[in-house]
CSV table of C-alpha atoms in Angstrom, one decimal:
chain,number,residue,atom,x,y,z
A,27,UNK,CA,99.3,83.6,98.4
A,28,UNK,CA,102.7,85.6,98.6
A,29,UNK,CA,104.1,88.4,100.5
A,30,UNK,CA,105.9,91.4,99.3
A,31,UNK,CA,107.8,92.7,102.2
A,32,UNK,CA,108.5,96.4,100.7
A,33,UNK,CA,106.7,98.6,98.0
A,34,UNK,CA,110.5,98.5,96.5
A,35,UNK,CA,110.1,95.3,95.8
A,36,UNK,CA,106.9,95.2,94.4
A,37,UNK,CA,108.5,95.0,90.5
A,38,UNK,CA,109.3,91.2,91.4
A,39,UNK,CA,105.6,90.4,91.6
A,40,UNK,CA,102.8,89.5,88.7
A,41,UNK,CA,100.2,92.2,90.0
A,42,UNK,CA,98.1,92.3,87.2
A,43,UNK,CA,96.7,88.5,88.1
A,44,UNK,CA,96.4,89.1,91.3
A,45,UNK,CA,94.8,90.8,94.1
A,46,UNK,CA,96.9,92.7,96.3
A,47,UNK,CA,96.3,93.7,99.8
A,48,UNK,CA,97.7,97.1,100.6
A,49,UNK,CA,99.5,97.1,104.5
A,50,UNK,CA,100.1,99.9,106.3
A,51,UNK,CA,98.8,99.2,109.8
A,52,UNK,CA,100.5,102.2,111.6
A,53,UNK,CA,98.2,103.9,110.4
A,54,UNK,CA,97.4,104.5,106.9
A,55,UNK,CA,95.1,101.0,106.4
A,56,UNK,CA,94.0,101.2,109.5
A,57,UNK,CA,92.9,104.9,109.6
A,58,UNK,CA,90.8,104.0,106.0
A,59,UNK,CA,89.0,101.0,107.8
A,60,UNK,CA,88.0,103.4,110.5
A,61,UNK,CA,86.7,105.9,108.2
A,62,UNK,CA,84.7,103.6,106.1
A,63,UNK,CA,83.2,101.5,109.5
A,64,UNK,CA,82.3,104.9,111.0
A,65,UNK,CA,80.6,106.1,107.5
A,66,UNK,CA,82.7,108.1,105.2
A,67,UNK,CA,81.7,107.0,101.6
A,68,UNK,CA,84.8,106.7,100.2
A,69,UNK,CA,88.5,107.3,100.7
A,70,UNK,CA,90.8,108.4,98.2
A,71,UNK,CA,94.1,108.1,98.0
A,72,UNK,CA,96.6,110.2,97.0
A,73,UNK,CA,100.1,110.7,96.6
A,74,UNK,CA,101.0,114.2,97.5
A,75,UNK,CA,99.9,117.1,99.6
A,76,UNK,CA,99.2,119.0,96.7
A,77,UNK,CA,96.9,116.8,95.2
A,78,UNK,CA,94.3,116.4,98.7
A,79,UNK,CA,94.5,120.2,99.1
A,80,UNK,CA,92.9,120.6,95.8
A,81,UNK,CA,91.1,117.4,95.6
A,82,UNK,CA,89.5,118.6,99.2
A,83,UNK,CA,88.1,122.1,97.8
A,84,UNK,CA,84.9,120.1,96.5
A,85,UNK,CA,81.7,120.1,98.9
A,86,UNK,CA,81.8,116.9,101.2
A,87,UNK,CA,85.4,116.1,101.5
A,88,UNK,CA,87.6,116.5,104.4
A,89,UNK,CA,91.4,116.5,104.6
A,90,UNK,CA,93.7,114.2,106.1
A,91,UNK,CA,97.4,113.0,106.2
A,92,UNK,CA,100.7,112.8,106.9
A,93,UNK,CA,104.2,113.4,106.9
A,94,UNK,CA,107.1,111.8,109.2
A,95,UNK,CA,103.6,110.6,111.3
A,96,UNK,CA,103.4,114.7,111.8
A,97,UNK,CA,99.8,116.2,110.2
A,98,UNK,CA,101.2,117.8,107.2
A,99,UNK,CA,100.6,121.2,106.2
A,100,UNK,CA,97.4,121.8,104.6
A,101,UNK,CA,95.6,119.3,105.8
A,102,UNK,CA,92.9,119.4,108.1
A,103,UNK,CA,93.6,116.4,109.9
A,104,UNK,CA,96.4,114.1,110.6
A,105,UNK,CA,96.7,110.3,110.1
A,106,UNK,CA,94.8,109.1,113.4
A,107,UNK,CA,92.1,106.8,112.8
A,108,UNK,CA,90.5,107.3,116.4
A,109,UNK,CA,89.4,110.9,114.4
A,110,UNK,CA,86.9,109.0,112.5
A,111,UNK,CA,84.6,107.8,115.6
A,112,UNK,CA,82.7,110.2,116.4
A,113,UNK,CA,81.7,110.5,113.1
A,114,UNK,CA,84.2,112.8,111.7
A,115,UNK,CA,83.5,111.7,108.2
A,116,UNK,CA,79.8,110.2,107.6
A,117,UNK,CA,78.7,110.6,104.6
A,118,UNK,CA,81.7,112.9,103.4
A,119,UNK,CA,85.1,111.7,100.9
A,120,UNK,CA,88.1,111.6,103.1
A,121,UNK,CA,91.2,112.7,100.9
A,122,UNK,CA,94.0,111.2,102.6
A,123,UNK,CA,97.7,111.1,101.8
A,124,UNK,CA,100.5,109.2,104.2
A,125,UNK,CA,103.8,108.8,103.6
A,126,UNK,CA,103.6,105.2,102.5
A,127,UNK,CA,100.4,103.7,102.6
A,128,UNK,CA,99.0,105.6,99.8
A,129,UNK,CA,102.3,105.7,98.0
A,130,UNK,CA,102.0,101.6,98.1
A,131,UNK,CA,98.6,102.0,97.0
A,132,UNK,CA,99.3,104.1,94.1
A,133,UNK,CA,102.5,101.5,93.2
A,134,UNK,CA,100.0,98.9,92.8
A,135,UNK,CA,97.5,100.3,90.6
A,136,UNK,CA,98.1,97.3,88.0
A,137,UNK,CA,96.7,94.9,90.2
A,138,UNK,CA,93.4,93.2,89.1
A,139,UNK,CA,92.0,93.9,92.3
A,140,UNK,CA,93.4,96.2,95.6
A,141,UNK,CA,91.9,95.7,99.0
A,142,UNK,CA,93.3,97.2,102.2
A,143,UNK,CA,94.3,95.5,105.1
A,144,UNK,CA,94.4,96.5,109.0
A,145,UNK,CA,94.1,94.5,112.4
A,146,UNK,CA,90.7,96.2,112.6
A,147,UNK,CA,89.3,94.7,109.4
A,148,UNK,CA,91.4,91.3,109.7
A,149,UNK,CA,88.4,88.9,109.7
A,150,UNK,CA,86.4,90.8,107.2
A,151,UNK,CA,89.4,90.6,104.5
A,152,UNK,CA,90.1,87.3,105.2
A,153,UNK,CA,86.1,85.9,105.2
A,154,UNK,CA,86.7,87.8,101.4
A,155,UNK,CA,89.8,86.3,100.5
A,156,UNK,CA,88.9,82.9,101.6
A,157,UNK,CA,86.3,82.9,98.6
A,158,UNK,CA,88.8,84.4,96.0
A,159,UNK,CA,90.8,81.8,93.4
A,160,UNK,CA,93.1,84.9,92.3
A,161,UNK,CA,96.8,84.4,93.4
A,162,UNK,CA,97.2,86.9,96.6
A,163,UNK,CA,99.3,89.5,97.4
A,164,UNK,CA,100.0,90.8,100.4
A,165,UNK,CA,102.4,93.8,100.0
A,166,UNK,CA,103.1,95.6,102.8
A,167,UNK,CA,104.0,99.3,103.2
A,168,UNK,CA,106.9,99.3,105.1
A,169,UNK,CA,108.6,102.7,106.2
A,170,UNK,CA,110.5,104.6,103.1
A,171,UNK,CA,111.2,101.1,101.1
A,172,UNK,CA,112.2,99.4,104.6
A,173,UNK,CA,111.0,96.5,105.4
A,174,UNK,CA,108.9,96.6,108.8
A,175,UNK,CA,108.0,94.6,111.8
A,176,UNK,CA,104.2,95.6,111.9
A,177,UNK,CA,102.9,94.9,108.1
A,178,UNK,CA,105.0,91.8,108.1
A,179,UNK,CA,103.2,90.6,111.3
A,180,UNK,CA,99.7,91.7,110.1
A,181,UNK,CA,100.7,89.6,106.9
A,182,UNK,CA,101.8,86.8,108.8
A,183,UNK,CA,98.3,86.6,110.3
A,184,UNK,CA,96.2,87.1,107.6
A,185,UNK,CA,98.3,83.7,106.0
A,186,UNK,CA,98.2,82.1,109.3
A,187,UNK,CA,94.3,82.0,109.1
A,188,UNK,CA,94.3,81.3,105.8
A,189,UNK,CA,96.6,78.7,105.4
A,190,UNK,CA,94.7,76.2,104.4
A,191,UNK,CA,92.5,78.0,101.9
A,192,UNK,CA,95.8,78.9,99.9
A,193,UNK,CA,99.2,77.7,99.6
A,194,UNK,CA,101.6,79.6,101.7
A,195,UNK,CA,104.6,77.9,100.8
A,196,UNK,CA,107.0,80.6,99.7
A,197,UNK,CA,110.0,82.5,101.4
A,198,UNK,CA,108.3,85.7,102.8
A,199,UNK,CA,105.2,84.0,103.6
A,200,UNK,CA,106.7,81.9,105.5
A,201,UNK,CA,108.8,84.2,107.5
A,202,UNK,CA,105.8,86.5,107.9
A,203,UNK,CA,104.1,83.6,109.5
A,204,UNK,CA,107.0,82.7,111.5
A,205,UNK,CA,107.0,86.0,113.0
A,206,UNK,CA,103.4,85.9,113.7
A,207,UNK,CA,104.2,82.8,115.1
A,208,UNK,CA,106.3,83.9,117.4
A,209,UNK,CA,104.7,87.0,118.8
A,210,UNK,CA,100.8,85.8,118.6
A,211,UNK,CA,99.7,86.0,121.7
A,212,UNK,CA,102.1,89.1,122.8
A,213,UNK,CA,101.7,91.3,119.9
A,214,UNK,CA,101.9,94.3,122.3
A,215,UNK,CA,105.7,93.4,123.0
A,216,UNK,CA,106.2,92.7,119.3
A,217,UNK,CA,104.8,96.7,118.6
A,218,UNK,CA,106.8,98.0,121.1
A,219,UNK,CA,110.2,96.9,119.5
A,220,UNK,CA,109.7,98.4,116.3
A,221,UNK,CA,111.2,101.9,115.2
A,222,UNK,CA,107.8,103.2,113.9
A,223,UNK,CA,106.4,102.7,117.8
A,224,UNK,CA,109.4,104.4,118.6
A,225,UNK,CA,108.5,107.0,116.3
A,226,UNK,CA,105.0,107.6,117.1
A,227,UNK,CA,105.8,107.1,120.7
A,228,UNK,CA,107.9,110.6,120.4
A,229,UNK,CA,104.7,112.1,118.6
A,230,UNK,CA,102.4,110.5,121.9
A,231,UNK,CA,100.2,108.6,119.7
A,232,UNK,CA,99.8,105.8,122.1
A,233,UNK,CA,96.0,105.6,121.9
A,234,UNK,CA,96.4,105.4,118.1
A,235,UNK,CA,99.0,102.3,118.3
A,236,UNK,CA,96.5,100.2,120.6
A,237,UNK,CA,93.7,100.9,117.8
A,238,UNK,CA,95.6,99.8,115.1
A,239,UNK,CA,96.5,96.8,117.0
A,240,UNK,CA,93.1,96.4,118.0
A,241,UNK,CA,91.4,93.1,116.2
A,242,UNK,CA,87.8,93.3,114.3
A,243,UNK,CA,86.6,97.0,115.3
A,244,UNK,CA,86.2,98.0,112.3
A,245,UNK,CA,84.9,95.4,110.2
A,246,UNK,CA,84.4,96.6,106.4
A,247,UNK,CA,86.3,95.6,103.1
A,248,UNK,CA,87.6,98.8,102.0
A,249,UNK,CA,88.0,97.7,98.0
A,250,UNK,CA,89.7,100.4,95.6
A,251,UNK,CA,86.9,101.4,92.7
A,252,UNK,CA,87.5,103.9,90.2
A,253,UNK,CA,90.3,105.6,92.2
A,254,UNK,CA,88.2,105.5,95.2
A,255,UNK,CA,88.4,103.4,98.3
A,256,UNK,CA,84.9,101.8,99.3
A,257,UNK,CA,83.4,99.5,101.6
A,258,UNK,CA,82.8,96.4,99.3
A,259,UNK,CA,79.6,94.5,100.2
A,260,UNK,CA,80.3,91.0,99.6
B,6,UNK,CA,123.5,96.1,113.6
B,7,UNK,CA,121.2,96.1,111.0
B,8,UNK,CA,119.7,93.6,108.3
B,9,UNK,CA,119.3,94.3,104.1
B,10,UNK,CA,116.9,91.6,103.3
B,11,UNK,CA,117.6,92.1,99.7
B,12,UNK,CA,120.1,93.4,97.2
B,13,UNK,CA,117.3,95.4,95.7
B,14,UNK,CA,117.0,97.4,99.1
B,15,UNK,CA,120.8,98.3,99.3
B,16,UNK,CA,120.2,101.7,98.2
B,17,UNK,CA,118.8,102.5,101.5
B,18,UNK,CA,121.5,101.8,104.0
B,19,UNK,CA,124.7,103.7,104.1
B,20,UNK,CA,127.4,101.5,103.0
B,21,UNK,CA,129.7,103.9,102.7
B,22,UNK,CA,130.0,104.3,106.6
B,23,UNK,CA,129.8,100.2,106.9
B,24,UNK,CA,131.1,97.0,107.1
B,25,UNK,CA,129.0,94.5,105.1
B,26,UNK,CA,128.9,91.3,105.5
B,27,UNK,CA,127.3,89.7,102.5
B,28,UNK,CA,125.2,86.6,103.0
B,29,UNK,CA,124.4,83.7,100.6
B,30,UNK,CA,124.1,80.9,102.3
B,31,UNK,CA,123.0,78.3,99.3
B,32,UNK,CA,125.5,78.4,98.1
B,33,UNK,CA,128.0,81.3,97.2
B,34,UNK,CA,128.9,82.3,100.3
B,35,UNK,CA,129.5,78.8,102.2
B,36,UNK,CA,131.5,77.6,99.0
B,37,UNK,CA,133.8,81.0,98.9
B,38,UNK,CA,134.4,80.2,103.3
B,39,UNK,CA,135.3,76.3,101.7
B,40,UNK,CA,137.5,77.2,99.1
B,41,UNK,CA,139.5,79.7,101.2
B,42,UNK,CA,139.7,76.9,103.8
B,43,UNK,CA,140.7,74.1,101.9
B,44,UNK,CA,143.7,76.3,100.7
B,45,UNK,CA,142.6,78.8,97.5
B,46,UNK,CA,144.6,81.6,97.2
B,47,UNK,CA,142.0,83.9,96.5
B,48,UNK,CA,138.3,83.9,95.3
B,49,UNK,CA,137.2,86.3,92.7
B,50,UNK,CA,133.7,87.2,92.6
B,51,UNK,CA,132.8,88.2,88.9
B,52,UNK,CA,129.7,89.4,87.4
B,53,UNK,CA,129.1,87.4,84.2
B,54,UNK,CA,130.3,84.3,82.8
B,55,UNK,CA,132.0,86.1,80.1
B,56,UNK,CA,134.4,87.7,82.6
B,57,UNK,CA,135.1,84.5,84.4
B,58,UNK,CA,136.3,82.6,81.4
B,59,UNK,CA,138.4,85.8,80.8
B,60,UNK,CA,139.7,86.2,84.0
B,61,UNK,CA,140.0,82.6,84.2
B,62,UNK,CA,142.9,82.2,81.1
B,63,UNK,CA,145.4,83.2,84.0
B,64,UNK,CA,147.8,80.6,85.2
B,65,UNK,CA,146.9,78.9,88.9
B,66,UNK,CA,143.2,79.7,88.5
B,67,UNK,CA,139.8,77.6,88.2
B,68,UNK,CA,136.6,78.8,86.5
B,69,UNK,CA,133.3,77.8,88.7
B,70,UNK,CA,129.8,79.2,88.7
B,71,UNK,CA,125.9,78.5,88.1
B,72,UNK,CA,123.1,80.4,86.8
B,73,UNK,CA,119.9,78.7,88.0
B,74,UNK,CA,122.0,76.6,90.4
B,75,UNK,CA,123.5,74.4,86.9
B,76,UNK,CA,127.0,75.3,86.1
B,77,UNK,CA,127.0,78.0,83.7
B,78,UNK,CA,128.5,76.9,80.5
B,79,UNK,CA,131.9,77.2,79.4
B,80,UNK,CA,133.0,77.1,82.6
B,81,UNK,CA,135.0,74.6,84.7
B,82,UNK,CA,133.2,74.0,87.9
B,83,UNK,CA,129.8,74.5,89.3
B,84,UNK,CA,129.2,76.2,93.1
B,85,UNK,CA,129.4,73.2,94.6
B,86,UNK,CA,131.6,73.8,98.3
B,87,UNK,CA,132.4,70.1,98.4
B,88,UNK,CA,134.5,70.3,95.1
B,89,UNK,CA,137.2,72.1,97.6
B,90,UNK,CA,137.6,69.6,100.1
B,91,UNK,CA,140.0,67.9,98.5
B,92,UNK,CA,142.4,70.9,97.2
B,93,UNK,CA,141.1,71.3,94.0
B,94,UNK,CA,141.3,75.2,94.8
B,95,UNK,CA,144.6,74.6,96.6
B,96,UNK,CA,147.3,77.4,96.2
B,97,UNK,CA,145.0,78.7,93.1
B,98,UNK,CA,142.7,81.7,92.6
B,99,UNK,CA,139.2,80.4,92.2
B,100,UNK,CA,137.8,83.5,89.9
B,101,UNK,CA,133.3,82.6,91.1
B,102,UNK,CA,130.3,83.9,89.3
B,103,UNK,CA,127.0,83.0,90.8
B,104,UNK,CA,123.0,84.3,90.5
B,105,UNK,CA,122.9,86.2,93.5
B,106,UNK,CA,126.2,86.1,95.8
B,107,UNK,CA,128.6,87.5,93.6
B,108,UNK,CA,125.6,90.3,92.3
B,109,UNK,CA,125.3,91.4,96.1
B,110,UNK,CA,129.3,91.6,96.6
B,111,UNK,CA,129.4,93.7,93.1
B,112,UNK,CA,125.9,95.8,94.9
B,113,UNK,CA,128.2,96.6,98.2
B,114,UNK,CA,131.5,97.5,96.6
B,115,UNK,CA,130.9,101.5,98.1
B,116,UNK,CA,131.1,99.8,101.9
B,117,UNK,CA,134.1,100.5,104.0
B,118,UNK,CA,134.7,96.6,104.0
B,119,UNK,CA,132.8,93.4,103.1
B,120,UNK,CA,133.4,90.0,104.2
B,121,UNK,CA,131.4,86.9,103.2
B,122,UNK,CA,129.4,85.0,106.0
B,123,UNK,CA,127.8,81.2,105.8
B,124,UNK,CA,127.5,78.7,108.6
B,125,UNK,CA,130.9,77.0,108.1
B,126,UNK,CA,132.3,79.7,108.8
B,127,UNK,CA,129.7,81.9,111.2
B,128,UNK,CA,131.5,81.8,114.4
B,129,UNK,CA,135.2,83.0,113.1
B,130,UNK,CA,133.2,85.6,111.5
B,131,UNK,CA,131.0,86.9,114.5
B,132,UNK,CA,134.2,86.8,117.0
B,133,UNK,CA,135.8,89.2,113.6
B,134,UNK,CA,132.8,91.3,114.1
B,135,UNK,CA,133.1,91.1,117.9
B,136,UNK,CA,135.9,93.5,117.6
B,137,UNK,CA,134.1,96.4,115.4
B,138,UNK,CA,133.3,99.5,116.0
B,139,UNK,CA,132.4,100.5,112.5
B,140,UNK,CA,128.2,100.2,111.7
B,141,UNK,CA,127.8,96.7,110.7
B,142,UNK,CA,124.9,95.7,107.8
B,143,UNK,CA,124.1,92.2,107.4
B,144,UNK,CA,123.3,91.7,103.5
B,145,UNK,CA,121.3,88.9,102.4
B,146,UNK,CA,121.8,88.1,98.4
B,147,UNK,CA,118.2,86.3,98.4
B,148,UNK,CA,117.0,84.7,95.1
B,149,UNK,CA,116.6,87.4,91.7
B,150,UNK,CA,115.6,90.6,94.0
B,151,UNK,CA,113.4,88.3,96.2
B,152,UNK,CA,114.2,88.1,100.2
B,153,UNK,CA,114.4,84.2,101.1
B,154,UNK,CA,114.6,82.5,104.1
B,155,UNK,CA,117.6,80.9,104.4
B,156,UNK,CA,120.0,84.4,104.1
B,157,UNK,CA,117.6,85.9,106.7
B,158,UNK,CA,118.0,82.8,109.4
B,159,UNK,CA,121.6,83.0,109.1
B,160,UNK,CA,121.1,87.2,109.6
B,161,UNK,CA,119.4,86.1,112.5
B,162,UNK,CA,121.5,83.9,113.8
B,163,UNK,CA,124.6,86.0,114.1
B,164,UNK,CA,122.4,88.8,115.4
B,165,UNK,CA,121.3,86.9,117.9
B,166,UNK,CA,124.7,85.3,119.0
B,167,UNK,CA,126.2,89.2,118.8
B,168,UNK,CA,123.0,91.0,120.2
B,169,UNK,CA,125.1,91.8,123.6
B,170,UNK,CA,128.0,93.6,121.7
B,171,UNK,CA,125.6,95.8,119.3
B,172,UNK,CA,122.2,97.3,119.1
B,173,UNK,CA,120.2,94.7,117.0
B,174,UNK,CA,116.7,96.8,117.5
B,175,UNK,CA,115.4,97.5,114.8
B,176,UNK,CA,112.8,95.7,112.4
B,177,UNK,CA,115.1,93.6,110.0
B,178,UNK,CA,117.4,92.3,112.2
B,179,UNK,CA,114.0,91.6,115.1
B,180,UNK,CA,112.3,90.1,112.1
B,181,UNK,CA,116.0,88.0,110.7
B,182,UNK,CA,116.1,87.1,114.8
B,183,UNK,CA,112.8,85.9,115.2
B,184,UNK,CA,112.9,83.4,112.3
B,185,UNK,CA,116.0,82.1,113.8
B,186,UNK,CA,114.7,82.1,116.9
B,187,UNK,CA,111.8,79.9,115.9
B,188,UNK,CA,113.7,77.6,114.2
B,189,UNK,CA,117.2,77.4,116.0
B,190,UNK,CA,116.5,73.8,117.4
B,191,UNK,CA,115.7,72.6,113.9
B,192,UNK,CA,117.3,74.2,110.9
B,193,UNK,CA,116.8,71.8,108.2
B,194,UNK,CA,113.0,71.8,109.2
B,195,UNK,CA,113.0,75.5,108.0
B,196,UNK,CA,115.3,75.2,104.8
B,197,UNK,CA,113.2,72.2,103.4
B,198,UNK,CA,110.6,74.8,103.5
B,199,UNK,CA,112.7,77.2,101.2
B,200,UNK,CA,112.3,77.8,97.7
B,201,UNK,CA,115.8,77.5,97.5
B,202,UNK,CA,115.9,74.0,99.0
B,203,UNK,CA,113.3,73.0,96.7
B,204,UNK,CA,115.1,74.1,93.2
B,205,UNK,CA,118.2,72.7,94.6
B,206,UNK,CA,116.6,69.3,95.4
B,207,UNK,CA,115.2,68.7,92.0
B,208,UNK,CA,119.1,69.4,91.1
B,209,UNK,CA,119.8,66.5,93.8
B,210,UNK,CA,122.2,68.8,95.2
B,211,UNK,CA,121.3,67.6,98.8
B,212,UNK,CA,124.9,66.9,100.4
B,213,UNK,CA,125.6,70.7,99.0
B,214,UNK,CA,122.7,72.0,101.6
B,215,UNK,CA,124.0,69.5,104.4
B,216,UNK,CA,127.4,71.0,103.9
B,217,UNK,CA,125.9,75.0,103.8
B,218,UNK,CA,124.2,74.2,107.0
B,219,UNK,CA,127.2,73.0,108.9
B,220,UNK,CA,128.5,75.0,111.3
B,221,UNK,CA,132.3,75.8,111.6
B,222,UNK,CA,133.4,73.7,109.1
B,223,UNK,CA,135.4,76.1,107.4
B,224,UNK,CA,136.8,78.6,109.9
B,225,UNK,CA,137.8,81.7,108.0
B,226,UNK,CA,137.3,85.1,107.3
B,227,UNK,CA,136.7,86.0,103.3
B,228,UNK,CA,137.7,89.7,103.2
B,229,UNK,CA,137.4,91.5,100.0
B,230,UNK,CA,140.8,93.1,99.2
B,231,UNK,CA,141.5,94.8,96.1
B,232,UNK,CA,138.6,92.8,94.1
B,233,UNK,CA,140.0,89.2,95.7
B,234,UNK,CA,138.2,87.5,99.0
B,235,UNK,CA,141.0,86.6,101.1
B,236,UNK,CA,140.9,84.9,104.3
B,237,UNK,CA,142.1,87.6,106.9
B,238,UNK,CA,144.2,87.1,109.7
B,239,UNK,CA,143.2,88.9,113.1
């Protein structure tokens, strides 16, 4: 099991034997594992604004996404996975594009297998992972090719459970766990401190921050198929 | 303050504007601090082999370098920082080419200044940096493209000694700070962990790591100055 602190980095790693698990906690992964739990039937990702526009004229879709964390233009909806609880999406195809979650998604097409991964579907991707004898990835989205605090923490737990299902022995792992580590049992204080808080603490999304931080309520296994994002039953 | 966790990710900071400090602690960085220190001239940081042989048929000069931590062939030296200790460098120019340091130096030519940092010589070069006002980028050479852990604790180990003098708040340098944090009270726990430690142990280069984690044993500050590192009076 590795990490892969930025999408820019992603080159450096074998992804066609592995599984990868896509990161993008504030919000993109999260906002999918919302969707799914509260019965969307798929999510699909795409890379430009262009693209859901047009992809969101067929019958059952709705439009979400953003840009600089601000709902882009187009779009029905922005990138807030609290949107998706009242039921927002059952049964319909959420088209959702975000300014790096789907672009890491899209970067790691060659993968044998992409999952996403979120603090509200932690357990469930790890009960999965536990069970797989593919070499892990655990690439994180960062913010425009930077490295961030929050996908590097949510990697550092997922290894930190998993530890002894895998070997986690190797330099970003490791630092992802040390992080973790550190911050455990305060991850609030941990969230607060990093510039993409900041950033959607200018927007007001403070509700959205304590979902995404939020452990296990939304517990599905979203699991890319045929360009789609679906809850895998496992 | 802020932290490049990988050469790869240099393109994202504006070096232009900067002073970079570039980082490889195993071993290019501690053996450029204990060559100047034990009386080189001048260190030239070279891209490839080829050049180093060339630029090493000059008078007063010595050829050292390793690719894959071995010396690279026709060379004189490898990147040993104990070779110096007793003068070999002395009054010469020492004309270096290593896997990553030298890369990252070549990387970060646009920024206003670089210096190199390592533990012998960390606290002449924070109470240098003390002094700045210019925007300040810590620049880890890691291993190939790959962030490791050892170039990221000593990131976080000057951050956190300078974190009253300049804003270190934002993800890199919170994430460099937190692994140092962690491990502060027992380095060599950490870098037996590293990847790095573990290539360099089957070359049985141990008394090379004891050296690179030694603080302050060679007080100077490398300054890149019309292509040569020379230590800088201030």
């Amino acid at each position: 099991m590795t990490t892969c602190l930025s999408p820019e980095l992603l080159s450096l790693y074998n992804l066609e034997e592995s599984v990868v698990v896509a990161i993008d906690v504030l919000r993109a992964t999260s906002t999918i594992a919302s969707a799914l739990y509260h019965g969307a039937n798929a999510v699909i990702p795409v890379s430009t604004v262009e693209e859901c526009i047009e992809k969101g004229q067929k019958p059952e879709t709705i439009t979400a996404g953003e840009r600089n964390g601000i709902t882009a233009s187009g779009l029905q909806y922005g990138n807030s996975p609290l949107l998706y609880q009242d039921g927002l999406a059952k049964n319909k195809t959420l088209i959702l594009t975000t300014t790096n979650g789907t672009a890491l998604i899209h970067k790691s097409l060659q993968a044998k297998q992409i999952l996403t991964g979120s603090f509200p579907n932690i357990s469930t991707l790890c009960e999965y992972l536990k069970g797989q004898s593919t070499p892990i990835i655990l690439a994180c989205a960062g913010w425009k090719g930077q490295v961030n605090l929050e996908d590097t923490l949510f990697a550092g737990a997922v290894a930190t459970r998993l530890d002894q299902h895998f070997d986690t022995q190797n330099d970003t792992t490791l630092l992802a766990q040390a992080l973790y580590n550190q911050y455990q049992h305060d991850l609030p204080s941990l969230i607060r401190q990093s510039s993409h808080y900041k950033r959607l603490g200018r927007l007001g999304i403070y509700n959205d921050i304590q979902y995404c931080m939020s452990f296990d309520t939304a517990p599905v296994l979203p699991f890319l198929y045929e360009g789609q994002l679906v809850n895998k039953k496992f």
